[in-house]
């Protein structure tokens, strides 16, 4: 056996698991839901094919609005996560002393290791009518009656920001850590104000981190299930909840698959548009960690 | 330009408030597991371990609650298997993308990363649909009953494997990239066979990354909810069992006890993986 044949053989051997994984678990299943979304049940084991499910989706305001609502809240969550997370990331990367830097970064990662379910449950214990915050405020005399802080949009947004913000901070910290402080000095020496230096030096430098943080954050928010349902209650009208309902509760796989394709198409579009606008690519942003 | 002291203090206060926001729900979820009350709420009734160890109702402890224990068992079972599988596949992918050249490499690399950005719910339903299509086909055309393609542990394994492999591949590939190929060449020159070089030089070099990939995969599998929910059968893992309890029974402190166990478990594992990484950066 020559070296070339051995090389080819090992390439085939290494390619096989990759091809099976991507083909059988990613590509074909995605094609599968695309296929199911195009069919319509007309009788027992009888199907017609066409865009009827999509027409039904766009004809029904409730479904349409749920998708729009999910999209808006996810975008809002992404923006808030960036605004809230950037100062923290900058602090960890640039302001904190060398020793506390690693500790702060690890502290940031702690909630990452805790299940979504536990975090949402923690918020429920804190925020519900008989919860910690309400009870404390009553006993301090700040409010007269216990208040229900769950089941509204502000809580959902706050909970979602909580769930996703780490994925914003981690890429930001790693990009900002690479920035040479001399760049900032130069900016100030040239007479730049704090704001100018931030806008013209820090933000452009951090752009790859900002983009990858925003992509991951947006996808996680749009695809999240537990936080909107547990914190938003039964009327949270979240899109993944609709998918679950169609699939598991109503057993209407055709409609569920249609919703799935729409969610995937929509989120991919937003990510693609974001990459386009900022001139980044998926391989350089998401895979970099 | 130095930052004025009062601005720096405001900045520090902001970061402090942020960290309080990060830990608040975790503390709340954890603390009430030790409150001697039937509800996870104030006032504080005194310290107790009943929610972990009490053998009888109404304060049935976690370690006497058969359904939660079964969920814990299922989670560990699923986590270990899927972590082993995804580390094996991830190692193959790392060698494929770091060592080999082939047509469309960059496109395939993007395909490898894509599972991370597909929402978990969609991964779940797509695998559910595809598996059912195969099972229905086998049933109809071949008369085979492929029950493992119906919701249950095998499908949960496949669903979690589909995105965990991306994580393990990235972790292991990052390590492989740092490998100095001249060491392998030296071994070859000394007459070692390919398999021998792989077993005695390359794989030991990769071992720390494979280990942390295993820990991360296990943790993510253990915590996963979205993908798992779509594929779960009668043998639910702990997160789904806990969710079920939360929706059907409402919150009781035993769920806080579950939270404590989940946090302790993942905390210890995360620590182990950090320590493993520490060792590899300072040899």
Coordinates of C-alpha atoms in Angstrom, one line a residue:
Chain A
X1 CA 0.0 0.0 0.0
X2 CA 1.5 3.3 -1.0
X3 CA 1.4 6.4 1.2
X4 CA -1.1 8.0 -1.2
X5 CA -3.6 5.2 -0.9
X6 CA -3.2 5.2 2.9
X7 CA -3.9 8.9 2.9
X8 CA -7.0 8.4 0.8
X9 CA -8.2 5.5 3.0
X10 CA -7.8 7.6 6.1
X11 CA -9.6 10.5 4.5
X12 CA -12.5 8.2 3.7
X13 CA -12.4 6.7 7.2
X14 CA -12.5 10.2 8.8
X15 CA -15.1 11.5 6.4
X16 CA -17.5 8.7 7.1
X17 CA -18.6 9.7 10.6
X18 CA -18.8 13.3 9.6
X19 CA -20.9 12.5 6.6
X20 CA -23.2 10.2 8.6
X21 CA -23.6 12.8 11.3
X22 CA -24.3 15.8 9.1
X23 CA -26.2 13.9 6.5
X24 CA -28.5 11.8 8.8
X25 CA -28.9 14.1 11.7
X26 CA -28.8 17.6 10.2
X27 CA -29.4 17.7 6.5
X28 CA -31.9 15.0 5.9
X29 CA -34.0 15.8 8.9
X30 CA -34.1 19.5 7.8
X31 CA -35.2 18.3 4.3
X32 CA -37.7 16.1 6.1
X33 CA -39.5 18.9 7.8
X34 CA -39.4 20.9 4.6
X35 CA -41.1 18.0 2.9
X36 CA -43.7 17.5 5.6
X37 CA -44.5 21.2 5.6
X38 CA -45.4 20.9 1.9
X39 CA -47.9 18.2 2.3
X40 CA -51.5 18.3 3.5
X41 CA -53.5 15.5 4.9
X42 CA -56.7 14.9 2.9
X43 CA -57.6 11.5 4.2
X44 CA -56.2 8.4 5.8
X45 CA -52.6 8.1 4.5
X46 CA -53.6 10.4 1.6
X47 CA -51.7 13.6 1.1
X48 CA -51.7 16.5 -1.3
X49 CA -48.7 18.6 -1.9
X50 CA -48.5 22.4 -2.1
X51 CA -48.1 25.5 -0.1
X52 CA -51.4 25.3 1.7
X53 CA -49.8 25.1 5.1
X54 CA -47.8 28.3 4.4
X55 CA -50.9 30.0 3.1
X56 CA -52.8 28.9 6.3
X57 CA -50.0 30.4 8.4
X58 CA -50.0 33.7 6.7
X59 CA -53.8 33.8 6.6
X60 CA -54.0 33.4 10.4
X61 CA -53.2 36.6 12.3
X62 CA -52.5 34.8 15.5
X63 CA -49.7 32.7 14.0
X64 CA -48.3 35.7 12.1
X65 CA -48.2 37.9 15.1
X66 CA -46.6 35.3 17.3
X67 CA -43.7 35.1 14.8
X68 CA -43.4 38.9 14.7
X69 CA -43.6 39.1 18.4
X70 CA -40.9 36.5 18.9
X71 CA -38.7 38.3 16.4
X72 CA -39.2 41.7 18.0
X73 CA -38.6 40.5 21.5
X74 CA -35.5 38.5 20.4
X75 CA -34.1 41.6 18.7
X76 CA -34.8 43.7 21.7
X77 CA -33.2 41.1 24.0
X78 CA -30.1 41.1 21.7
X79 CA -29.8 44.8 21.9
X80 CA -30.3 44.9 25.6
X81 CA -27.8 42.1 26.1
X82 CA -25.2 44.1 24.1
X83 CA -25.9 47.3 26.0
X84 CA -25.8 45.7 29.4
X85 CA -23.1 43.2 28.7
X86 CA -20.5 45.5 26.9
X87 CA -19.5 47.5 30.0
X88 CA -19.2 44.3 32.0
X89 CA -17.0 42.7 29.3
X90 CA -14.9 45.8 29.0
X91 CA -14.5 45.9 32.8
X92 CA -13.3 42.3 32.8
X93 CA -11.0 42.7 29.8
X94 CA -9.5 46.1 30.4
X95 CA -10.3 47.7 33.8
X96 CA -10.0 44.8 36.3
X97 CA -6.6 43.9 37.7
X98 CA -4.9 40.9 36.3
X99 CA -5.7 38.7 39.3
X100 CA -9.4 39.5 39.6
X101 CA -9.8 39.2 35.9
X102 CA -9.8 35.4 35.7
X103 CA -12.1 35.2 38.8
X104 CA -14.6 37.6 37.3
X105 CA -14.6 35.7 34.0
X106 CA -15.2 32.4 35.8
X107 CA -18.0 34.0 37.8
X108 CA -19.6 35.1 34.5
X109 CA -19.6 31.5 33.4
X110 CA -21.3 30.1 36.5
X111 CA -24.9 30.5 35.3
X112 CA -23.8 29.0 32.0
X113 CA -23.3 25.7 33.8
X114 CA -26.7 25.8 35.4
X115 CA -29.7 24.5 33.5
X116 CA -32.2 26.9 32.0
X117 CA -34.8 25.2 34.0
X118 CA -33.1 26.0 37.3
X119 CA -32.6 29.6 36.3
X120 CA -36.2 30.1 35.3
X121 CA -37.3 28.3 38.5
X122 CA -35.1 30.7 40.5
X123 CA -36.8 33.7 38.9
X124 CA -40.2 32.2 39.7
X125 CA -39.3 31.8 43.3
X126 CA -38.2 35.4 43.4
X127 CA -40.9 37.2 41.4
X128 CA -44.2 35.5 41.9
X129 CA -46.9 36.9 44.0
X130 CA -45.9 34.9 47.1
X131 CA -42.3 35.2 46.1
X132 CA -39.2 36.6 47.8
X133 CA -39.3 40.1 46.4
X134 CA -43.0 40.7 46.8
X135 CA -43.0 39.4 50.4
X136 CA -39.9 41.5 51.3
X137 CA -41.4 44.6 49.9
X138 CA -44.6 44.1 51.8
X139 CA -42.9 43.5 55.1
X140 CA -40.7 46.6 54.5
X141 CA -43.9 48.5 54.0
X142 CA -43.0 49.7 50.5
X143 CA -46.1 48.2 49.0
X144 CA -49.4 47.3 50.7
X145 CA -50.4 44.3 48.7
X146 CA -48.3 41.4 47.3
X147 CA -47.7 42.0 43.6
X148 CA -47.5 39.5 40.8
X149 CA -44.3 40.2 38.9
X150 CA -44.5 37.1 36.6
X151 CA -46.5 36.8 33.4
X152 CA -45.7 40.1 31.7
X153 CA -43.5 41.1 28.8
X154 CA -41.0 43.0 30.9
X155 CA -40.3 39.9 33.0
X156 CA -39.9 37.8 29.9
X157 CA -37.4 40.2 28.4
X158 CA -35.5 40.4 31.6
X159 CA -35.4 36.6 31.9
X160 CA -34.3 36.2 28.3
X161 CA -31.5 38.7 28.7
X162 CA -30.4 36.8 31.8
X163 CA -30.4 33.5 29.9
X164 CA -28.4 34.8 26.9
X165 CA -26.2 37.6 28.2
X166 CA -23.3 35.2 28.9
X167 CA -23.0 34.3 25.3
X168 CA -22.7 38.0 24.6
X169 CA -20.0 38.7 27.3
X170 CA -17.7 35.7 26.5
X171 CA -16.9 36.6 22.9
X172 CA -16.7 40.3 23.8
X173 CA -14.2 39.6 26.5
X174 CA -12.0 37.5 24.3
X175 CA -12.0 40.1 21.5
X176 CA -11.4 43.0 23.9
X177 CA -8.5 41.2 25.6
X178 CA -6.6 41.2 22.3
X179 CA -6.8 45.0 22.1
X180 CA -3.6 46.8 22.8
X181 CA -3.9 49.6 25.3
X182 CA -1.5 51.7 23.2
X183 CA -4.4 52.1 20.7
X184 CA -6.4 53.9 23.4
X185 CA -3.4 56.0 24.5
X186 CA -2.8 57.0 20.9
X187 CA -6.5 58.0 20.5
X188 CA -6.3 60.2 23.7
X189 CA -3.0 61.7 22.7
X190 CA -4.4 62.7 19.4
X191 CA -7.0 64.7 21.3
X192 CA -9.9 62.2 21.1
X193 CA -12.6 62.5 23.8
X194 CA -13.6 59.5 25.8
X195 CA -16.6 59.1 23.6
X196 CA -14.7 59.5 20.3
X197 CA -12.1 56.9 21.4
X198 CA -14.9 54.5 22.3
X199 CA -16.7 55.0 19.0
X200 CA -13.7 55.1 16.7
X201 CA -11.3 52.7 18.3
X202 CA -13.0 50.3 20.8
X203 CA -16.2 49.5 18.9
X204 CA -14.5 48.8 15.5
X205 CA -11.9 46.7 17.3
X206 CA -14.6 44.7 19.1
X207 CA -16.8 44.3 16.0
X208 CA -16.1 40.5 15.4
X209 CA -17.0 39.9 19.1
X210 CA -20.1 42.0 18.9
X211 CA -21.3 40.3 15.8
X212 CA -20.7 36.8 17.1
X213 CA -22.2 37.7 20.4
X214 CA -25.3 39.1 18.7
X215 CA -25.8 36.1 16.4
X216 CA -25.6 33.6 19.3
X217 CA -27.8 35.7 21.5
X218 CA -30.4 36.2 18.9
X219 CA -30.6 32.5 17.9
X220 CA -30.8 31.5 21.5
X221 CA -33.5 34.0 22.3
X222 CA -35.6 33.2 19.2
X223 CA -35.2 29.5 19.9
X224 CA -35.7 29.6 23.6
X225 CA -38.6 27.7 25.0
X226 CA -38.5 27.5 28.8
X227 CA -38.0 31.1 29.8
X228 CA -40.8 32.7 27.8
X229 CA -43.2 29.9 28.9
X230 CA -42.4 29.8 32.5
X231 CA -42.0 33.5 33.1
X232 CA -44.6 34.6 30.5
X233 CA -47.3 32.1 31.5
X234 CA -49.8 30.5 29.2
X235 CA -50.3 33.6 27.1
X236 CA -46.7 34.2 26.3
X237 CA -47.4 33.5 22.6
X238 CA -43.9 32.4 21.9
X239 CA -43.2 30.8 18.5
X240 CA -41.4 27.7 19.8
X241 CA -44.4 27.1 22.0
X242 CA -46.6 27.1 18.9
X243 CA -44.3 24.5 17.3
X244 CA -44.5 22.3 20.4
X245 CA -48.3 22.7 20.6
X246 CA -48.8 21.7 16.9
X247 CA -46.4 18.7 17.2
X248 CA -47.1 17.2 20.6
X249 CA -50.5 18.6 21.8
X250 CA -52.4 18.7 18.5
X251 CA -50.4 16.1 16.6
X252 CA -50.6 18.3 13.5
X253 CA -47.1 17.6 12.2
X254 CA -47.7 19.3 8.9
X255 CA -48.5 22.7 10.6
X256 CA -45.7 22.2 13.1
X257 CA -43.1 21.5 10.4
X258 CA -44.3 24.6 8.5
X259 CA -43.7 26.7 11.7
X260 CA -40.3 25.1 12.2
X261 CA -39.3 25.9 8.6
X262 CA -40.5 29.4 9.0
X263 CA -38.6 29.9 12.3
X264 CA -35.4 28.5 10.9
X265 CA -35.7 30.5 7.7
X266 CA -36.5 33.6 9.6
X267 CA -33.6 33.3 12.1
X268 CA -31.2 32.3 9.3
X269 CA -32.3 35.4 7.4
X270 CA -31.6 37.7 10.4
X271 CA -28.2 36.1 11.0
X272 CA -27.3 36.4 7.3
X273 CA -28.4 40.0 7.2
X274 CA -26.4 40.7 10.3
X275 CA -23.3 39.1 8.8
X276 CA -23.8 41.0 5.5
X277 CA -24.2 44.4 7.2
X278 CA -21.1 44.0 9.3
X279 CA -19.0 42.2 6.7
X280 CA -18.3 39.1 8.8
X281 CA -18.6 35.4 8.1
X282 CA -20.1 32.5 10.1
X283 CA -16.8 30.6 10.2
X284 CA -14.9 33.6 11.6
X285 CA -17.4 34.6 14.3
X286 CA -19.2 31.6 15.8
X287 CA -16.6 29.0 15.4
X288 CA -13.8 31.1 16.8
X289 CA -14.4 30.3 20.5
Chain B
X1 CA -6.3 59.7 30.2
X2 CA -7.0 58.5 33.7
X3 CA -10.6 57.8 34.7
X4 CA -11.7 60.0 37.6
X5 CA -12.2 58.1 40.8
X6 CA -15.9 58.6 41.2
X7 CA -16.6 57.4 37.7
X8 CA -14.6 54.3 38.4
X9 CA -16.7 53.7 41.6
X10 CA -19.9 54.0 39.6
X11 CA -18.5 51.6 37.1
X12 CA -17.6 49.1 39.8
X13 CA -21.0 49.4 41.4
X14 CA -22.6 48.7 38.0
X15 CA -20.5 45.5 37.6
X16 CA -21.4 44.5 41.1
X17 CA -25.1 44.9 40.5
X18 CA -24.7 42.9 37.3
X19 CA -23.2 40.0 39.3
X20 CA -25.9 40.2 41.9
X21 CA -28.4 39.9 39.0
X22 CA -26.5 36.9 37.8
X23 CA -26.5 35.0 41.1
X24 CA -29.9 36.1 42.5
X25 CA -32.1 33.4 40.9
X26 CA -29.5 30.7 41.6
X27 CA -29.4 31.7 45.2
X28 CA -33.2 31.7 45.4
X29 CA -33.5 28.4 43.7
X30 CA -30.9 26.9 46.0
X31 CA -31.7 28.4 49.4
X32 CA -35.3 27.3 49.7
X33 CA -34.3 23.7 49.4
X34 CA -33.2 24.1 53.1
X35 CA -36.3 25.9 54.3
X36 CA -38.5 23.9 56.7
X37 CA -41.7 24.8 54.9
X38 CA -44.1 23.3 52.4
X39 CA -43.6 26.2 50.0
X40 CA -40.5 27.7 48.5
X41 CA -41.3 31.1 49.9
X42 CA -40.5 33.4 52.8
X43 CA -40.8 33.5 55.8
X44 CA -37.8 31.4 56.7
X45 CA -38.9 28.6 58.9
X46 CA -35.6 27.2 59.9
X47 CA -33.0 25.0 58.4
X48 CA -33.8 21.4 57.3
X49 CA -32.5 18.7 55.1
X50 CA -36.0 17.0 54.8
X51 CA -36.3 18.0 51.2
X52 CA -33.4 15.8 50.4
X53 CA -33.7 12.9 52.9
X54 CA -37.2 12.8 54.4
X55 CA -38.7 9.4 53.5
X56 CA -42.4 10.3 53.9
X57 CA -45.1 12.7 52.7
X58 CA -45.8 15.6 52.8
X59 CA -42.1 16.4 52.7
X60 CA -41.0 13.6 50.5
X61 CA -37.3 14.1 50.0
X62 CA -35.5 14.0 46.7
X63 CA -33.6 10.9 47.5
X64 CA -36.8 9.0 48.3
X65 CA -38.8 10.3 45.3
X66 CA -38.7 7.4 42.8
X67 CA -39.7 9.4 39.8
X68 CA -37.1 12.1 40.3
X69 CA -34.4 9.5 41.1
X70 CA -35.3 7.6 37.9
X71 CA -35.0 10.9 36.0
X72 CA -31.6 11.5 37.5
X73 CA -30.6 8.0 36.5
X74 CA -31.8 8.5 32.9
X75 CA -29.9 11.8 32.7
X76 CA -26.7 10.3 33.8
X77 CA -27.2 7.3 31.5
X78 CA -28.0 9.5 28.5
X79 CA -25.2 12.0 29.4
X80 CA -22.4 9.4 29.6
X81 CA -23.4 7.6 26.4
X82 CA -23.9 10.8 24.3
X83 CA -20.6 12.3 25.7
X84 CA -18.6 9.3 24.7
X85 CA -20.1 9.1 21.3
X86 CA -19.7 12.8 20.6
X87 CA -16.1 12.8 21.8
X88 CA -15.3 9.9 19.4
X89 CA -17.0 11.7 16.5
X90 CA -15.5 15.0 17.5
X91 CA -12.0 13.5 17.5
X92 CA -12.5 12.1 14.0
X93 CA -13.8 15.6 12.8
X94 CA -10.8 17.3 14.4
X95 CA -8.4 15.1 12.4
X96 CA -10.5 15.5 9.3
X97 CA -10.4 19.3 9.4
X98 CA -7.0 19.9 10.8
X99 CA -5.0 17.3 9.0
X100 CA -6.8 16.6 5.7
X101 CA -7.4 18.6 2.6
X102 CA -10.4 17.9 0.4
X103 CA -12.7 19.7 -1.9
X104 CA -15.3 22.0 -0.4
X105 CA -13.5 22.0 2.9
X106 CA -14.7 25.5 3.9
X107 CA -18.3 24.7 3.0
X108 CA -18.2 21.5 5.0
X109 CA -16.6 23.4 7.9
X110 CA -19.6 25.7 8.0
X111 CA -21.9 22.7 7.9
X112 CA -20.0 21.4 11.0
X113 CA -20.7 24.6 12.9
X114 CA -24.3 25.0 11.8
X115 CA -25.9 22.6 14.4
X116 CA -24.9 25.1 17.1
X117 CA -27.0 27.9 15.5
X118 CA -30.1 25.8 14.7
X119 CA -32.6 26.3 17.5
X120 CA -32.8 23.2 19.7
X121 CA -36.6 22.9 19.2
X122 CA -36.1 22.6 15.5
X123 CA -33.3 20.1 15.8
X124 CA -35.6 18.1 18.0
X125 CA -38.7 18.2 15.7
X126 CA -36.6 17.6 12.5
X127 CA -35.1 14.4 14.0
X128 CA -38.4 13.3 15.3
X129 CA -40.0 13.8 11.8
X130 CA -37.2 12.1 10.0
X131 CA -37.0 9.1 12.3
X132 CA -40.8 8.7 12.1
X133 CA -40.6 8.8 8.3
X134 CA -38.0 6.0 8.3
X135 CA -40.0 4.0 10.9
X136 CA -43.2 4.4 9.0
X137 CA -41.5 3.4 5.7
X138 CA -40.0 0.3 7.4
X139 CA -43.3 -0.6 8.9
X140 CA -45.3 -0.2 5.7
X141 CA -42.9 -1.6 3.1
X142 CA -40.8 -4.1 5.0
X143 CA -43.1 -5.0 7.9
X144 CA -40.4 -4.0 10.4
X145 CA -41.3 -2.5 13.7
X146 CA -38.4 -0.1 14.5
X147 CA -39.5 1.0 18.0
X148 CA -36.2 2.7 18.7
X149 CA -37.0 5.3 16.1
X150 CA -40.1 6.4 18.1
X151 CA -39.7 8.9 20.9
X152 CA -37.5 7.5 23.7
X153 CA -34.0 7.4 24.9
X154 CA -32.4 6.4 21.5
X155 CA -33.9 9.4 19.8
X156 CA -32.9 11.7 22.7
X157 CA -29.3 10.4 22.3
X158 CA -29.4 11.1 18.5
X159 CA -30.9 14.6 19.1
X160 CA -28.3 15.6 21.7
X161 CA -25.5 14.0 19.7
X162 CA -26.4 16.1 16.7
X163 CA -25.3 19.4 18.3
X164 CA -22.9 18.2 21.0
X165 CA -20.6 16.8 18.2
X166 CA -20.1 20.4 17.0
X167 CA -18.9 21.5 20.5
X168 CA -16.6 18.5 21.0
X169 CA -15.2 18.9 17.4
X170 CA -14.3 22.6 18.0
X171 CA -12.7 21.9 21.4
X172 CA -10.6 19.0 20.1
X173 CA -9.7 20.7 16.8
X174 CA -8.4 23.7 18.7
X175 CA -6.0 21.5 20.6
X176 CA -4.9 19.5 17.6
X177 CA -4.0 22.7 15.8
X178 CA -1.4 23.4 18.4
X179 CA 0.3 20.0 17.9
X180 CA 3.8 20.2 16.5
X181 CA 3.8 17.7 13.6
X182 CA 7.6 17.4 13.7
X183 CA 7.2 15.2 16.8
X184 CA 5.1 12.7 14.8
X185 CA 7.7 12.9 12.0
X186 CA 10.4 12.1 14.4
X187 CA 8.5 9.0 15.7
X188 CA 7.9 7.9 12.1
X189 CA 11.6 8.3 11.3
X190 CA 12.5 6.1 14.3
X191 CA 10.4 3.4 12.7
X192 CA 7.1 3.7 14.6
X193 CA 3.9 2.5 12.7
X194 CA 1.1 5.0 12.1
X195 CA -1.1 3.3 14.7
X196 CA 1.7 3.3 17.3
X197 CA 2.3 7.1 16.7
X198 CA -1.4 7.8 17.1
X199 CA -1.7 5.8 20.3
X200 CA 1.5 6.9 22.0
X201 CA 2.0 10.5 20.9
X202 CA -1.0 12.2 19.2
X203 CA -3.8 10.8 21.3
X204 CA -2.1 11.4 24.7
X205 CA -1.4 15.0 23.5
X206 CA -5.2 15.3 22.8
X207 CA -6.3 13.6 26.0
X208 CA -6.9 16.8 28.1
X209 CA -9.0 18.3 25.3
X210 CA -10.9 15.1 24.9
X211 CA -11.5 15.0 28.6
X212 CA -12.8 18.6 28.8
X213 CA -14.9 17.9 25.7
X214 CA -16.4 14.9 27.4
X215 CA -17.2 17.0 30.6
X216 CA -18.7 19.8 28.6
X217 CA -20.8 17.4 26.4
X218 CA -22.0 15.5 29.5
X219 CA -23.0 18.8 31.2
X220 CA -24.8 20.2 28.2
X221 CA -26.6 16.9 27.7
X222 CA -27.5 16.8 31.4
X223 CA -29.0 20.3 31.2
X224 CA -30.5 20.1 27.8
X225 CA -34.3 20.7 27.7
X226 CA -35.4 22.0 24.3
X227 CA -34.2 19.2 22.0
X228 CA -34.9 16.5 24.6
X229 CA -38.5 17.6 25.2
X230 CA -39.4 16.9 21.5
X231 CA -37.9 13.4 21.5
X232 CA -38.6 12.2 25.0
X233 CA -40.6 9.0 25.5
X234 CA -41.6 7.4 28.8
X235 CA -38.1 7.4 30.2
X236 CA -37.7 11.2 30.9
X237 CA -34.4 12.6 32.1
X238 CA -34.3 14.8 35.2
X239 CA -34.9 18.2 33.5
X240 CA -38.1 17.0 31.8
X241 CA -39.3 15.3 35.0
X242 CA -38.7 18.5 36.9
X243 CA -40.5 20.5 34.3
X244 CA -43.4 18.1 34.4
X245 CA -43.6 18.4 38.2
X246 CA -43.4 22.2 38.0
X247 CA -46.3 22.4 35.5
X248 CA -48.6 19.7 37.0
X249 CA -48.0 19.9 40.8
X250 CA -46.6 23.5 41.1
X251 CA -43.5 24.4 42.8
X252 CA -42.5 22.6 46.0
X253 CA -39.2 22.8 47.8
X254 CA -38.2 19.4 46.4
X255 CA -37.7 21.2 43.1
X256 CA -35.3 23.5 44.9
X257 CA -33.5 20.4 46.1
X258 CA -33.3 19.1 42.5
X259 CA -31.9 22.5 41.6
X260 CA -29.2 22.2 44.3
X261 CA -28.2 18.8 43.1
X262 CA -28.0 20.1 39.5
X263 CA -26.0 23.1 40.5
X264 CA -23.6 21.1 42.7
X265 CA -23.1 18.5 40.0
X266 CA -22.4 20.9 37.2
X267 CA -20.3 23.1 39.5
X268 CA -18.1 20.2 40.4
X269 CA -17.8 19.0 36.8
X270 CA -17.1 22.5 35.6
X271 CA -14.3 22.8 38.2
X272 CA -12.8 19.5 37.1
X273 CA -12.8 20.7 33.4
X274 CA -11.2 24.0 34.4
X275 CA -8.5 22.2 36.4
X276 CA -7.8 19.9 33.5
X277 CA -7.4 22.9 31.3
X278 CA -5.2 24.7 33.8
X279 CA -2.9 21.7 33.8
X280 CA -2.6 21.8 30.0
X281 CA -1.7 25.5 29.8
X282 CA 1.1 25.2 32.4
X283 CA 2.8 21.9 31.8

